[in-house]
XYZ file of C-alpha atoms in Angstrom:
176
model
C -31.161 -17.141 -9.488
C -34.939 -16.953 -9.602
C -35.289 -20.759 -9.819
C -34.012 -21.284 -6.305
C -35.943 -20.746 -3.081
C -32.753 -20.467 -1.043
C -32.321 -16.712 -0.434
C -28.710 -17.085 0.667
C -27.917 -18.878 -2.596
C -29.817 -16.208 -4.543
C -27.904 -13.461 -2.747
C -24.565 -15.177 -3.392
C -25.342 -15.518 -7.088
C -26.486 -11.887 -7.301
C -23.258 -10.713 -5.700
C -21.207 -12.840 -8.111
C -23.088 -11.331 -11.051
C -22.442 -7.800 -9.767
C -18.765 -8.578 -9.193
C -18.478 -10.021 -12.704
C -19.688 -6.751 -14.213
C -17.440 -4.723 -11.918
C -14.325 -6.709 -12.821
C -15.144 -6.654 -16.524
C -15.317 -2.852 -16.408
C -19.062 -2.569 -16.992
C -19.449 -0.269 -14.013
C -22.922 0.987 -14.875
C -24.235 -2.579 -14.931
C -22.284 -3.425 -11.766
C -23.934 -0.503 -9.976
C -27.376 -1.714 -11.010
C -26.621 -5.277 -9.875
C -25.118 -4.219 -6.535
C -28.091 -1.929 -5.880
C -30.447 -4.798 -6.665
C -28.446 -6.952 -4.275
C -28.784 -4.411 -1.458
C -32.503 -3.910 -2.118
C -33.357 -7.598 -2.379
C -30.867 -9.376 -0.121
C -29.655 -7.024 2.616
C -31.328 -9.248 5.192
C -29.184 -12.252 4.224
C -26.163 -10.393 2.893
C -23.666 -11.359 5.558
C -24.674 -15.016 5.365
C -24.153 -14.986 1.596
C -20.661 -13.534 1.884
C -21.253 -9.883 0.995
C -22.512 -7.502 3.630
C -24.801 -4.675 2.491
C -22.205 -2.051 3.409
C -19.598 -3.861 1.306
C -22.009 -3.988 -1.635
C -22.674 -0.271 -1.300
C -18.935 0.359 -1.072
C -18.550 -1.406 -4.420
C -21.205 0.944 -5.829
C -19.110 3.887 -4.655
C -15.985 2.364 -6.180
C -17.821 1.803 -9.467
C -18.873 5.460 -9.573
C -15.252 6.392 -8.857
C -14.070 4.236 -11.774
C -16.644 5.871 -14.044
C -15.432 9.295 -12.880
C -11.827 8.344 -13.567
C -12.712 7.365 -17.113
C -14.359 10.722 -17.649
C -11.436 12.584 -16.041
C -8.895 10.799 -18.206
C -10.964 11.650 -21.291
C -11.120 15.315 -20.189
C -14.895 15.204 -19.640
C -14.797 17.428 -16.553
C -18.543 17.840 -15.961
C -19.262 14.131 -16.302
C -16.327 13.323 -14.023
C -17.567 15.759 -11.370
C -21.037 14.196 -11.476
C -19.666 10.680 -11.053
C -17.303 11.734 -8.231
C -20.255 13.397 -6.518
C -22.298 10.186 -6.872
C -19.433 8.237 -5.296
C -19.298 10.773 -2.464
C -23.045 10.364 -1.876
C -22.580 6.604 -1.569
C -19.613 6.933 0.806
C -21.537 9.389 2.989
C -24.518 7.013 3.061
C -22.271 4.158 4.191
C -20.833 6.280 6.993
C -24.346 7.334 8.026
C -26.089 3.964 7.670
C -23.265 1.697 8.867
C -21.288 3.787 11.381
C -19.673 0.740 13.020
C -18.657 -0.955 9.803
C -14.958 -1.493 9.195
C -15.519 0.213 5.865
C -16.850 3.335 7.592
C -13.830 3.569 9.822
C -11.242 4.034 7.092
C -12.015 2.886 3.543
C -14.959 5.155 2.825
C -13.230 8.140 4.429
C -10.126 7.561 2.318
C -12.082 7.096 -0.883
C -14.161 10.207 -0.234
C -10.952 12.205 0.217
C -9.643 10.671 -2.995
C -12.756 11.848 -4.857
C -12.137 15.383 -3.649
C -8.475 15.088 -4.586
C -9.330 14.063 -8.144
C -11.806 16.945 -8.443
C -9.025 19.208 -7.223
C -6.718 17.900 -9.943
C -9.281 19.218 -12.421
C -8.949 22.739 -11.072
C -11.396 22.846 -8.163
C -9.270 24.365 -5.382
C -12.029 23.966 -2.779
C -11.990 20.219 -3.450
C -8.222 20.108 -2.957
C -8.639 21.836 0.397
C -11.395 19.394 1.345
C -9.208 16.434 0.367
C -6.331 17.726 2.498
C -8.643 18.276 5.471
C -10.122 14.790 5.170
C -6.725 13.132 4.823
C -5.519 15.059 7.868
C -8.457 13.767 9.915
C -7.448 10.239 8.988
C -3.814 10.901 9.870
C -4.707 12.507 13.205
C -7.173 9.734 14.041
C -4.653 6.994 13.220
C -7.488 4.469 12.992
C -5.883 2.178 10.422
C -2.122 2.199 9.864
C -2.357 1.304 6.163
C -4.861 4.061 5.478
C -2.801 6.563 7.481
C 0.195 5.735 5.298
C -1.941 6.053 2.164
C -3.363 9.373 3.380
C 0.146 10.685 4.047
C 1.185 9.647 0.553
C -1.773 11.473 -0.998
C -1.105 14.612 1.061
C 2.512 14.555 -0.084
C 1.373 14.017 -3.668
C -1.021 16.987 -3.511
C 1.751 19.221 -2.159
C 4.238 17.966 -4.740
C 1.831 18.497 -7.635
C 1.100 21.977 -6.294
C 4.851 22.628 -6.230
C 4.784 23.041 -2.450
C 7.972 21.019 -2.115
C 8.666 22.338 1.380
C 5.494 20.576 2.525
C 5.822 17.525 0.276
C 9.300 16.406 1.366
C 8.609 16.207 5.132
C 5.379 14.360 4.426
C 7.179 11.820 2.239
C 9.822 11.473 4.976
C 7.106 10.794 7.541
C 5.906 7.857 5.437
C 9.374 6.323 5.662
C 9.536 6.574 9.470
């Protein structure tokens, strides 16, 4: 990468390196590489094929994957920290790139998902926050696929909480 003077080429190679680590499951290294990409190549990001907001979104997803690993291994505190890091990234994307397609639906959905996962580990306030965020997406109807996904997650939360009277109509709404 350093041997070339072409910044677009350098940016493209940096994004490929970050994606390699992400796909191989080395999320800590992927985060470092995506952050380097944003710091060094944000000015040519779109031309190289990866916009800065998309790179930051991948950072948020990597933190989410790290959190999931901790949650599945019953490391609650570590999972909470990683979910919170993902939430910080998603909030930064919404703040710094308000007109990005990612800000419109993907980051909002993934933030709600972080709260939902924290709720599954016993944090009732996080469950309430997840439900509120999903409802905003449903009411806003910005992206049909994300509305359907939000409805599914709301139904899932109600089902897992044994609120079947709320879960069934929500599942039925998905099928409409």
